[in-house]
Short mmCIF file of C-alpha atoms and ligand atoms in Angstrom, two decimals:
data_model
loop_
_atom_site.label_atom_id
_atom_site.label_comp_id
_atom_site.label_asym_id
_atom_site.label_seq_id
_atom_site.Cartn_x
_atom_site.Cartn_y
_atom_site.Cartn_z
CA UNK A 1 19.17 10.34 -11.75
CA UNK A 2 19.86 8.62 -14.95
CA UNK A 3 17.89 10.01 -17.91
CA UNK A 4 14.26 9.44 -18.35
CA UNK A 5 13.24 5.84 -18.74
CA UNK A 6 11.19 4.58 -21.73
CA UNK A 7 7.59 3.67 -21.46
CA UNK A 8 5.27 1.80 -23.77
CA UNK A 9 1.56 1.07 -24.24
CA UNK A 10 0.37 -2.24 -22.85
CA UNK A 11 0.53 -5.20 -25.14
CA UNK A 12 -2.62 -7.44 -25.27
CA UNK A 13 -0.53 -10.36 -26.43
CA UNK A 14 1.63 -10.34 -23.33
CA UNK A 15 0.15 -12.23 -20.35
CA UNK A 16 2.14 -10.30 -17.74
CA UNK A 17 0.78 -6.98 -19.20
CA UNK A 18 -2.86 -7.81 -18.61
CA UNK A 19 -5.04 -6.86 -15.77
CA UNK A 20 -6.62 -9.66 -13.89
CA UNK A 21 -10.14 -9.14 -15.37
CA UNK A 22 -8.55 -9.44 -18.82
CA UNK A 23 -6.72 -12.64 -17.84
CA UNK A 24 -9.94 -14.04 -16.44
CA UNK A 25 -11.52 -13.76 -19.94
CA UNK A 26 -8.65 -15.78 -21.47
CA UNK A 27 -8.82 -18.41 -18.71
CA UNK A 28 -12.55 -18.74 -18.99
CA UNK A 29 -12.39 -19.22 -22.76
CA UNK A 30 -9.79 -21.83 -22.19
CA UNK A 31 -7.23 -19.88 -24.30
CA UNK A 32 -4.63 -20.14 -21.53
CA UNK A 33 -4.32 -22.40 -18.51
CA UNK A 34 -3.57 -21.21 -14.99
CA UNK A 35 -0.26 -22.89 -15.15
CA UNK A 36 0.72 -20.83 -18.22
CA UNK A 37 -0.13 -17.67 -16.33
CA UNK A 38 1.97 -18.87 -13.38
CA UNK A 39 4.98 -19.68 -15.63
CA UNK A 40 4.77 -16.39 -17.38
CA UNK A 41 5.02 -14.59 -14.06
CA UNK A 42 7.83 -16.68 -12.82
CA UNK A 43 9.75 -16.06 -16.02
CA UNK A 44 9.15 -12.37 -15.81
CA UNK A 45 10.46 -12.38 -12.21
CA UNK A 46 13.60 -14.23 -13.29
CA UNK A 47 14.01 -11.66 -16.11
CA UNK A 48 13.69 -8.36 -14.10
CA UNK A 49 13.85 -8.99 -10.30
CA UNK A 50 17.66 -8.90 -10.26
CA UNK A 51 17.33 -5.19 -11.22
CA UNK A 52 14.23 -4.37 -9.08
CA UNK A 53 14.47 -6.55 -5.92
CA UNK A 54 10.72 -6.43 -5.47
CA UNK A 55 10.60 -9.89 -3.92
CA UNK A 56 12.06 -11.27 -0.71
CA UNK A 57 10.70 -14.74 -1.27
CA UNK A 58 9.33 -16.23 -4.61
CA UNK A 59 7.16 -19.39 -4.65
CA UNK A 60 8.19 -20.74 -8.13
CA UNK A 61 6.05 -23.95 -8.04
CA UNK A 62 2.41 -23.89 -9.20
CA UNK A 63 0.36 -25.28 -6.29
CA UNK A 64 -0.56 -28.88 -7.33
CA UNK A 65 -3.90 -28.76 -5.49
CA UNK A 66 -5.00 -25.97 -7.92
CA UNK A 67 -4.32 -28.07 -11.03
CA UNK A 68 -7.93 -29.19 -11.26
CA UNK A 69 -10.35 -26.52 -10.15
CA UNK A 70 -13.07 -27.61 -12.67
CA UNK A 71 -12.60 -24.64 -14.95
CA UNK A 72 -12.74 -22.14 -12.04
CA UNK A 73 -10.00 -19.54 -12.72
CA UNK A 74 -7.08 -19.28 -10.30
CA UNK A 75 -4.75 -16.31 -9.99
CA UNK A 76 -1.41 -15.65 -8.37
CA UNK A 77 -1.09 -12.74 -5.99
CA UNK A 78 2.00 -11.09 -4.46
CA UNK A 79 1.80 -10.37 -0.75
CA UNK A 80 3.65 -7.82 1.34
CA UNK A 81 6.05 -9.56 3.76
CA UNK A 82 4.27 -8.39 6.90
CA UNK A 83 1.13 -10.50 6.14
CA UNK A 84 1.21 -14.00 7.59
CA UNK A 85 1.33 -16.79 4.99
CA UNK A 86 1.21 -20.36 6.34
CA UNK A 87 4.39 -22.16 5.67
CA UNK A 88 5.92 -19.27 3.68
CA UNK A 89 8.68 -17.15 5.34
CA UNK A 90 7.37 -13.77 6.59
CA UNK A 91 10.15 -11.41 7.39
CA UNK A 92 8.71 -7.92 7.73
CA UNK A 93 11.84 -6.83 5.96
CA UNK A 94 13.77 -7.38 9.13
CA UNK A 95 16.71 -9.36 10.24
CA UNK A 96 14.86 -10.19 13.48
CA UNK A 97 12.24 -12.32 11.49
CA UNK A 98 14.58 -13.34 8.64
CA UNK A 99 13.85 -17.01 9.28
CA UNK A 100 10.25 -16.75 10.67
CA UNK A 101 7.81 -19.20 8.98
CA UNK A 102 4.24 -18.56 10.25
CA UNK A 103 1.98 -21.46 11.27
CA UNK A 104 -1.19 -19.84 10.07
CA UNK A 105 -2.64 -17.56 7.33
CA UNK A 106 -3.87 -13.96 7.90
CA UNK A 107 -7.60 -13.64 7.48
CA UNK A 108 -7.04 -11.62 4.29
CA UNK A 109 -4.99 -14.47 2.90
CA UNK A 110 -7.70 -17.04 3.78
CA UNK A 111 -10.39 -14.91 2.10
CA UNK A 112 -8.28 -14.72 -1.09
CA UNK A 113 -7.53 -18.41 -1.05
CA UNK A 114 -11.31 -19.17 -0.81
CA UNK A 115 -11.66 -17.25 -4.08
CA UNK A 116 -9.02 -19.17 -5.98
CA UNK A 117 -5.94 -17.03 -5.32
CA UNK A 118 -2.53 -18.38 -4.34
CA UNK A 119 0.61 -16.69 -3.11
CA UNK A 120 3.21 -16.04 -5.86
CA UNK A 121 5.75 -14.56 -3.47
CA UNK A 122 6.36 -12.20 -0.57
CA UNK A 123 7.36 -8.61 -1.45
CA UNK A 124 10.03 -6.29 -0.14
CA UNK A 125 9.14 -3.57 2.30
CA UNK A 126 10.61 -1.05 4.69
CA UNK A 127 11.40 -2.88 7.93
CA UNK A 128 8.14 -3.36 9.97
CA UNK A 129 6.54 -0.99 7.39
CA UNK A 130 8.40 2.04 8.83
CA UNK A 131 9.48 4.16 5.77
CA UNK A 132 8.44 5.76 2.52
CA UNK A 133 11.11 4.50 0.05
CA UNK A 134 11.65 0.77 0.61
CA UNK A 135 15.25 1.59 1.48
CA UNK A 136 14.79 0.51 5.15
CA UNK A 137 14.74 -3.17 4.31
CA UNK A 138 17.27 -5.72 5.63
CA UNK A 139 17.00 -7.35 2.17
CA UNK A 140 18.27 -4.31 0.22
CA UNK A 141 16.23 -1.55 -1.43
CA UNK A 142 13.63 -2.10 -4.20
CA UNK A 143 14.06 0.03 -7.29
CA UNK A 144 11.29 1.84 -9.27
CA UNK A 145 10.55 0.10 -12.59
CA UNK A 146 10.03 3.55 -14.28
CA UNK A 147 13.55 4.64 -13.31
CA UNK A 148 16.06 2.29 -11.66
CA UNK A 149 17.69 5.17 -9.86
CA UNK A 150 14.47 6.16 -8.18
CA UNK A 151 12.66 4.75 -5.11
CA UNK A 152 9.36 2.86 -5.66
CA UNK A 153 7.90 4.56 -2.50
CA UNK A 154 7.15 2.65 0.64
CA UNK A 155 6.64 0.93 2.73
CA UNK A 156 4.77 -1.51 0.31
CA UNK A 157 7.33 -0.59 -2.42
CA UNK A 158 7.97 -4.25 -3.40
CA UNK A 159 4.25 -4.83 -3.95
CA UNK A 160 3.83 -1.67 -6.06
CA UNK A 161 7.05 -2.28 -8.13
CA UNK A 162 6.05 -5.95 -8.73
CA UNK A 163 2.65 -4.95 -10.12
CA UNK A 164 3.96 -2.03 -12.27
CA UNK A 165 6.75 -4.19 -13.69
CA UNK A 166 4.58 -7.18 -14.62
CA UNK A 167 6.01 -9.37 -11.84
CA UNK A 168 2.58 -9.91 -10.34
CA UNK A 169 -0.89 -9.28 -11.66
CA UNK A 170 -1.93 -7.73 -8.40
CA UNK A 171 -0.73 -7.55 -4.75
CA UNK A 172 -1.49 -6.77 -1.13
CA UNK A 173 0.09 -4.07 0.86
CA UNK A 174 -0.50 -2.43 4.18
CA UNK A 175 -1.19 1.26 4.91
CA UNK A 176 -0.46 2.95 8.19
CA UNK A 177 0.35 6.40 7.03
CA UNK A 178 0.26 6.01 3.24
CA UNK A 179 2.17 2.74 2.55
CA UNK A 180 -0.31 1.44 -0.05
CA UNK A 181 -1.23 4.76 -1.68
CA UNK A 182 2.17 6.46 -1.88
CA UNK A 183 4.12 3.53 -3.58
CA UNK A 184 1.11 2.95 -5.91
CA UNK A 185 1.29 6.60 -6.88
CA UNK A 186 5.15 6.49 -7.42
CA UNK A 187 4.87 3.24 -9.45
CA UNK A 188 1.84 4.24 -11.63
CA UNK A 189 -0.59 1.66 -10.23
CA UNK A 190 -3.85 1.68 -8.29
CA UNK A 191 -3.80 1.37 -4.45
CA UNK A 192 -6.54 1.51 -1.95
CA UNK A 193 -6.54 1.99 1.86
CA UNK A 194 -9.87 0.76 3.17
CA UNK A 195 -11.84 2.36 6.06
CA UNK A 196 -10.36 1.36 9.41
CA UNK A 197 -12.12 -1.88 10.48
CA UNK A 198 -13.22 -2.86 6.87
CA UNK A 199 -10.46 -5.42 6.38
CA UNK A 200 -9.31 -7.86 9.15
CA UNK A 201 -5.93 -7.07 10.63
CA UNK A 202 -5.63 -10.63 12.02
CA UNK A 203 -2.32 -11.93 10.80
CA UNK A 204 -0.99 -8.52 9.73
CA UNK A 205 2.08 -7.90 11.82
CA UNK A 206 1.23 -4.89 13.94
CA UNK A 207 3.08 -1.57 13.47
CA UNK A 208 0.55 1.03 14.80
CA UNK A 209 -2.67 -0.84 15.53
CA UNK A 210 -5.05 2.14 15.53
CA UNK A 211 -3.90 3.04 11.97
CA UNK A 212 -2.95 -0.19 10.10
CA UNK A 213 -5.09 -1.53 7.31
CA UNK A 214 -4.37 -4.11 4.56
CA UNK A 215 -5.22 -2.83 1.05
CA UNK A 216 -4.98 -3.89 -2.66
CA UNK A 217 -2.39 -2.79 -5.28
CA UNK A 218 -3.61 -3.39 -8.85
CA UNK A 219 -3.10 -2.38 -12.46
CA UNK A 220 -6.45 -0.82 -12.73
CA UNK A 221 -9.63 0.24 -10.76
CA UNK A 222 -11.68 -2.81 -11.85
CA UNK A 223 -9.14 -5.16 -10.28
CA UNK A 224 -9.03 -3.01 -7.13
CA UNK A 225 -12.76 -3.25 -6.96
CA UNK A 226 -12.60 -7.09 -7.24
CA UNK A 227 -9.95 -7.44 -4.50
CA UNK A 228 -11.78 -5.03 -2.23
CA UNK A 229 -14.88 -7.16 -2.52
CA UNK A 230 -12.86 -10.23 -1.56
CA UNK A 231 -11.01 -8.61 1.35
CA UNK A 232 -13.79 -6.69 3.12
CA UNK A 233 -15.96 -8.18 5.88
CA UNK A 234 -16.24 -8.69 9.62
CA UNK A 235 -13.75 -11.00 11.29
CA UNK A 236 -14.34 -12.14 14.88
CA UNK A 237 -10.53 -12.74 15.24
CA UNK A 238 -9.84 -8.94 14.99
CA UNK A 239 -11.57 -6.88 17.85
CA UNK A 240 -11.37 -3.78 15.74
CA UNK A 241 -13.07 -5.35 12.66
CA UNK A 242 -16.37 -3.52 11.96
CA UNK A 243 -19.51 -5.72 12.39
CA UNK A 244 -22.47 -5.42 10.10
CA UNK A 245 -20.65 -3.79 7.19
CA UNK A 246 -22.43 -3.68 3.77
CA UNK A 247 -20.57 -5.86 1.33
CA UNK A 248 -19.10 -4.12 -1.76
CA UNK A 249 -21.15 -4.91 -4.93
CA UNK A 250 -19.54 -6.35 -8.06
CA UNK A 251 -17.57 -3.93 -10.33
CA UNK A 252 -19.39 -2.06 -13.05
CA UNK A 253 -18.56 0.36 -15.75
CA UNK A 254 -19.43 3.96 -14.88
CA UNK A 255 -20.17 6.45 -17.70
CA UNK A 256 -21.31 9.57 -15.84
CA UNK A 257 -20.56 11.32 -12.53
CA UNK A 258 -23.69 13.53 -12.57
CA UNK A 259 -24.60 14.73 -9.07
CA UNK A 260 -21.19 13.84 -7.50
CA UNK A 261 -19.78 16.68 -5.37
CA UNK A 262 -16.00 16.89 -5.05
CA UNK A 263 -13.99 19.03 -2.66
CA UNK A 264 -10.30 19.96 -3.46
CA UNK A 265 -8.63 20.85 -0.17
CA UNK A 266 -6.29 23.77 -0.73
CA UNK A 267 -3.89 22.58 1.99
CA UNK A 268 -3.07 19.59 -0.23
CA UNK A 269 -1.89 21.79 -3.11
CA UNK A 270 0.27 24.29 -1.16
CA UNK A 271 4.03 24.76 -0.92
CA UNK A 272 6.05 21.60 -1.14
CA UNK A 273 3.84 20.08 -3.85
CA UNK A 274 5.74 19.87 -7.12
CA UNK A 275 4.32 22.10 -9.86
CA UNK A 276 3.93 19.11 -12.34
CA UNK A 277 2.03 17.06 -9.68
CA UNK A 278 -0.37 20.05 -8.90
CA UNK A 279 -1.00 20.50 -12.71
CA UNK A 280 -1.66 16.76 -13.30
CA UNK A 281 -4.10 16.60 -10.32
CA UNK A 282 -5.98 19.75 -11.29
CA UNK A 283 -6.27 18.43 -14.90
CA UNK A 284 -7.65 15.12 -13.60
CA UNK A 285 -10.27 17.04 -11.50
CA UNK A 286 -11.15 18.78 -14.78
CA UNK A 287 -11.78 15.33 -16.37
CA UNK A 288 -14.02 14.44 -13.38
CA UNK A 289 -16.02 17.61 -13.99
CA UNK A 290 -16.37 16.88 -17.76
CA UNK A 291 -17.93 13.54 -16.58
CA UNK A 292 -20.57 15.45 -14.65
CA UNK A 293 -19.15 15.95 -11.18
CA UNK A 294 -19.08 19.41 -9.54
CA UNK A 295 -15.73 20.35 -7.90
CA UNK A 296 -14.72 23.27 -5.78
CA UNK A 297 -11.86 24.30 -3.52
CA UNK A 298 -12.32 23.56 0.14
CA UNK A 299 -10.26 23.73 3.33
CA UNK A 300 -9.10 21.26 5.92
CA UNK A 301 -7.47 23.68 8.33
CA UNK A 302 -5.64 21.25 10.64
CA UNK A 303 -3.85 19.41 7.87
CA UNK A 304 -0.47 20.84 8.79
CA UNK A 305 -0.49 19.21 12.21
CA UNK A 306 -1.18 15.71 10.86
CA UNK A 307 2.48 14.72 10.32
CA UNK A 308 3.51 15.73 13.84
CA UNK A 309 0.63 13.98 15.47
CA UNK A 310 1.26 10.84 13.42
CA UNK A 311 4.96 10.75 14.41
CA UNK A 312 3.91 10.75 18.04
CA UNK A 313 0.98 8.25 17.93
CA UNK A 314 2.52 5.69 15.41
CA UNK A 315 5.92 5.34 17.20
CA UNK A 316 4.05 5.16 20.55
CA UNK A 317 1.96 2.20 19.37
CA UNK A 318 4.99 0.70 17.53
CA UNK A 319 7.21 0.78 20.68
CA UNK A 320 4.53 -1.29 22.49
CA UNK A 321 3.90 -3.68 19.58
CA UNK A 322 7.52 -4.31 18.87
CA UNK A 323 8.22 -5.23 22.58
CA UNK A 324 7.31 -8.86 21.59
CA UNK A 325 10.59 -9.33 19.67
CA UNK A 326 12.60 -10.33 22.66
CA UNK A 327 14.53 -13.36 21.37
CA UNK A 328 12.42 -15.63 23.56
CA UNK A 329 9.27 -16.53 21.58
CA UNK A 330 10.19 -16.24 17.93
CA UNK A 331 12.67 -14.75 15.53
CA UNK A 332 16.33 -14.08 15.90
CA UNK A 333 18.18 -14.64 19.27
CA UNK A 334 21.73 -13.47 19.85
CA UNK A 335 24.39 -16.06 20.62
CA UNK A 336 26.58 -13.50 22.50
CA UNK A 337 24.49 -13.04 25.70
CA UNK A 338 25.84 -13.85 29.20
CA UNK A 339 22.63 -12.89 31.09
CA UNK A 340 18.92 -12.60 30.44
CA UNK A 341 19.00 -8.79 30.15
CA UNK A 342 22.00 -9.06 27.84
CA UNK A 343 20.06 -11.47 25.67
CA UNK A 344 17.13 -9.02 25.24
CA UNK A 345 19.40 -6.15 24.58
CA UNK A 346 21.76 -7.78 22.09
CA UNK A 347 18.89 -9.59 20.25
CA UNK A 348 17.19 -6.26 19.64
CA UNK A 349 20.41 -4.43 18.83
CA UNK A 350 21.26 -7.07 16.23
CA UNK A 351 17.84 -7.69 14.87
CA UNK A 352 16.44 -4.20 14.29
CA UNK A 353 17.64 -1.57 11.77
CA UNK A 354 18.26 2.10 12.48
CA UNK A 355 14.73 3.46 11.54
CA UNK A 356 12.98 0.88 13.77
CA UNK A 357 15.21 1.72 16.65
CA UNK A 358 14.57 5.47 16.12
CA UNK A 359 10.80 4.80 16.28
CA UNK A 360 11.01 2.60 19.36
CA UNK A 361 13.07 5.28 21.14
CA UNK A 362 10.66 8.13 20.03
CA UNK A 363 7.67 5.99 21.07
CA UNK A 364 9.02 5.04 24.49
CA UNK A 365 9.92 8.69 25.17
CA UNK A 366 6.50 10.06 24.32
CA UNK A 367 4.82 7.49 26.44
CA UNK A 368 7.05 7.90 29.51
CA UNK A 369 5.85 9.50 32.73
CA UNK A 370 5.86 13.30 32.56
CA UNK A 371 5.88 13.37 28.71
CA UNK A 372 2.61 11.49 28.14
CA UNK A 373 0.42 14.50 28.58
CA UNK A 374 2.74 16.83 26.69
CA UNK A 375 3.03 14.66 23.66
CA UNK A 376 0.83 11.63 23.40
CA UNK A 377 -2.28 13.11 24.79
CA UNK A 378 -1.89 16.32 22.75
CA UNK A 379 -1.32 14.28 19.60
CA UNK A 380 -4.61 12.47 20.31
CA UNK A 381 -6.34 15.82 20.64
CA UNK A 382 -4.95 16.91 17.23
CA UNK A 383 -6.15 13.66 15.80
CA UNK A 384 -9.70 14.61 16.96
CA UNK A 385 -9.32 18.03 15.22
CA UNK A 386 -8.29 16.38 12.01
CA UNK A 387 -11.35 14.02 12.13
CA UNK A 388 -13.59 17.06 12.57
CA UNK A 389 -12.14 18.82 9.59
CA UNK A 390 -13.16 15.77 7.48
CA UNK A 391 -16.57 15.51 9.15
CA UNK A 392 -17.32 19.11 8.20
CA UNK A 393 -16.28 18.43 4.62
CA UNK A 394 -18.82 15.51 4.37
CA UNK A 395 -21.66 17.89 4.88
CA UNK A 396 -20.85 19.39 1.44
CA UNK A 397 -18.83 16.77 -0.53
CA UNK A 398 -19.17 13.15 -1.48
CA UNK A 399 -15.39 12.88 -1.74
CA UNK A 400 -12.19 14.83 -1.74
CA UNK A 401 -9.57 14.91 -4.46
CA UNK A 402 -5.87 15.70 -3.90
CA UNK A 403 -2.37 14.56 -4.87
CA UNK A 404 -1.27 11.21 -3.16
CA UNK A 405 2.37 12.35 -2.90
CA UNK A 406 3.81 15.83 -3.03
CA UNK A 407 6.44 14.73 -5.52
CA UNK A 408 7.00 12.03 -8.12
CA UNK A 409 9.53 9.24 -7.25
CA UNK A 410 12.74 10.69 -5.72
CA UNK A 411 16.28 9.48 -6.28
CA UNK A 412 17.48 6.45 -4.23
CA UNK A 413 19.62 7.64 -1.31
CA UNK A 414 18.38 11.29 -1.52
CA UNK A 415 16.55 11.20 1.86
CA UNK A 416 18.13 8.35 3.74
CA UNK A 417 20.29 10.65 5.83
CA UNK A 418 17.37 13.00 6.63
CA UNK A 419 14.52 11.34 8.37
CA UNK A 420 12.40 14.47 8.39
CA UNK A 421 12.63 14.77 4.51
CA UNK A 422 11.64 11.18 4.28
CA UNK A 423 8.59 11.69 6.62
CA UNK A 424 7.36 14.49 4.33
CA UNK A 425 6.63 11.97 1.59
CA UNK A 426 3.44 10.97 3.52
CA UNK A 427 2.25 14.45 4.49
CA UNK A 428 -0.79 14.08 2.12
CA UNK A 429 -1.72 10.47 3.10
CA UNK A 430 -1.30 10.53 6.86
CA UNK A 431 -4.49 12.55 7.74
CA UNK A 432 -6.61 9.74 6.14
CA UNK A 433 -5.14 7.20 8.54
CA UNK A 434 -5.62 9.48 11.57
CA UNK A 435 -9.30 9.77 10.61
CA UNK A 436 -9.73 6.12 9.74
CA UNK A 437 -11.11 7.00 6.20
CA UNK A 438 -10.98 5.12 2.89
CA UNK A 439 -8.82 6.57 0.12
CA UNK A 440 -7.63 5.43 -3.25
CA UNK A 441 -4.68 6.47 -5.41
CA UNK A 442 -4.82 6.04 -9.24
CA UNK A 443 -2.50 7.16 -12.02
CA UNK A 444 -3.33 10.59 -13.49
CA UNK A 445 -0.37 11.63 -15.52
CA UNK A 446 3.43 11.70 -15.85
CA UNK A 447 6.08 14.21 -14.79
CA UNK A 448 9.61 13.81 -16.12
CA UNK A 449 8.67 10.31 -17.27
CA UNK A 450 7.47 9.27 -13.74
CA UNK A 451 3.92 8.57 -12.74
CA UNK A 452 1.72 10.97 -10.71
CA UNK A 453 -1.04 9.66 -8.43
CA UNK A 454 -4.45 11.26 -7.84
CA UNK A 455 -5.84 10.55 -4.25
CA UNK A 456 -9.56 10.24 -3.73
CA UNK A 457 -10.66 10.37 -0.13
CA UNK A 458 -14.15 9.19 1.04
CA UNK A 459 -16.57 9.01 3.91
CA UNK A 460 -16.15 6.16 6.33
CA UNK A 461 -17.28 2.86 4.70
CA UNK A 462 -18.04 4.57 1.44
CA UNK A 463 -15.31 2.83 -0.68
CA UNK A 464 -17.99 2.38 -3.36
CA UNK A 465 -18.19 6.09 -4.27
CA UNK A 466 -14.32 6.11 -4.60
CA UNK A 467 -14.27 3.04 -6.75
CA UNK A 468 -17.11 4.43 -9.02
CA UNK A 469 -15.46 7.79 -9.47
CA UNK A 470 -12.01 6.17 -10.16
CA UNK A 471 -13.61 3.73 -12.58
CA UNK A 472 -15.28 6.56 -14.49
CA UNK A 473 -11.87 8.36 -14.67
CA UNK A 474 -10.15 5.26 -16.05
CA UNK A 475 -12.82 4.75 -18.68
CA UNK A 476 -12.14 8.36 -19.93
CA UNK A 477 -8.25 8.25 -19.80
CA UNK A 478 -5.47 5.89 -20.60
CA UNK A 479 -2.78 6.65 -17.94
CA UNK A 480 -3.29 3.11 -16.51
CA UNK A 481 -2.44 1.51 -19.86
CA UNK A 482 1.27 2.60 -19.89
CA UNK A 483 3.92 0.17 -18.68
CA UNK A 484 7.60 0.92 -17.81
CA UNK A 485 10.39 -0.54 -19.93
CA UNK A 486 12.47 -2.07 -17.26
CA UNK A 487 16.28 -1.50 -17.34
CA UNK A 488 17.96 -3.17 -20.24
CA UNK A 489 14.78 -4.79 -21.45
CA UNK A 490 14.34 -4.69 -25.26
CA UNK A 491 11.46 -2.42 -26.27
CA UNK A 492 8.90 -4.59 -28.09
N1 LIG B 1 5.89 6.23 5.73
C1 LIG B 1 5.07 6.20 6.88
C2 LIG B 1 5.95 5.73 8.01
O1 LIG B 1 7.11 5.56 7.86
C3 LIG B 1 3.84 5.31 6.70
C4 LIG B 1 4.35 3.87 6.66
C5 LIG B 1 3.13 2.97 6.48
O2 LIG B 1 2.02 3.33 6.07
N2 LIG B 1 3.35 1.79 6.87
O3 LIG B 1 5.54 5.46 9.11
#
C-alpha cells in the first residue's frame, strides 16, 4: 500500500467536517441555511468522489418542498443502495437491478423523512450486501478515505467512506454479518447494528432475512443516538418487527460509568487479531475503567463456530430470497433467450456477479435433500449454542467489549481471489447477528495511520447501555475528531 495517509483534526469552520448535532446549532441560530449545507455536501462529493467512488447515485438538487420548513432544520442523509427510496434508483450494487426505480420508500426512509431528513444519494456496496470490502460491486470498488489503496470494508463501504470523507453528515447501512460495524471500524466512524426486530426491514432488500438489520453510520455517538431514536419502533409491515419496544430516550452527556460491568471475551483477542488492534482495544477498555466501569476477561466458548454456521445459514436464506430475480417481474432481462428456461438462466448469468453466484450455489446445496440435516440443521444448532454463550454472559455483565475487526483496513485486491480470507473479516461481528443482539462500533485508535474500531455488544433491546458507554468514551477521548486528508487534497 502507498505510504501512510495524512490526517487532520476537524475544522469547526468547515460545514462538511461537522457532526449533525453541531450543524443543528448553526441552522437553529440561522447562521447557515439548509441549502448551504446541501450545497457544501454536493461540492465535497464533486471534489472527492472521483477518487472514492462512495456513491452510485447522487441527488444534486435540494428538494424544493423543504425550502420552507418554518425554521425546522432539515438534513441530508446518504443511504445504502439496498434500501428502497421512492423515485430514486436502488441497485443493490448489482447489474440485475442497475435500472430499478422503486415505487415506494422503506419504512426506515419514511421515518427519517418525517423528521426532516432527505436523501442526498445512494451509496456503493458489495452486490446484495455480500462481501466485506466493497469490491463486489457492479459499479466498481469504493476506496478508503484514510488510504486510497485500502478497502473501506463492506458491505456498507460506500456509506462509511462517505461519512468519513465528509461526503455525507450521516448515513444508513445494513448489517447481516457485520456490514455496518466493520466498514465503520475501517473508516474511523461510528456504526450500530440494532437488536433484530428493532428497526423495520420493510423496504430493505432481503439478503438473509433472519439476520438483516438497518443501522446508522455517523461521525460520533451523539448522532448515532439521534438516528437510532428515529429509526427504532414497531412496524406492522414487517412481521419480524418487535411490538411493544421501549423507545430510545434523547441523547445525553455521560460523565461516569460507575456500576457498569464489562466482559472482555478472550476468544475475540486470540490469534488472527492484529497486535496493534488488540492494544488499542485493551487501552480503550482501560479508559472505560477509569470512567468507573469494572472490566474482566470472560469466555464465549462457541465463538469459533460462528463463521461456519453463518456461511451455511446466510447463503441458504439468500438462495431463497434471490430466486425472485428471474427477469420476469423486475430488473434486468436477457435479450438472448430462445425459451423460458433459457431466459431465467441467461438473465441470472448476466445479472449476478461471482460472489452472489457462489452464495446461491452454496445455499442451494445446503438446503437440498440429504444435505439439509448435515449442514443447515446443524448450523441452526450451533446458532443456539452461540446464543447461550451470550445469555450466560448477561448474568454477569452489562455489555461486552471487543475489537470490531481483527485487522485495520487491508489493501484493495488482497483478498479478492481468496473468499475464505475475505470471510474472516467478519469473524468478530457475525456471532452478534446470529444471536440477534445490538452492537456498536466506535473509533478507539489508529494503527499505521488507519482507524481501529472498538465493538460494544449488548443485551437484546438494550441499545441504550451501549450508547451511554460509547458516549462516555467519546467525551473522554478525541479519536472521533480526526478526519482523513483525502488523496491529493490540500491540507488546510
Ligand atoms: N461480510 C459478510 C458477508 O459477506 C456480512 C455482510 C453483511 O453484513 N451484509 O456475508
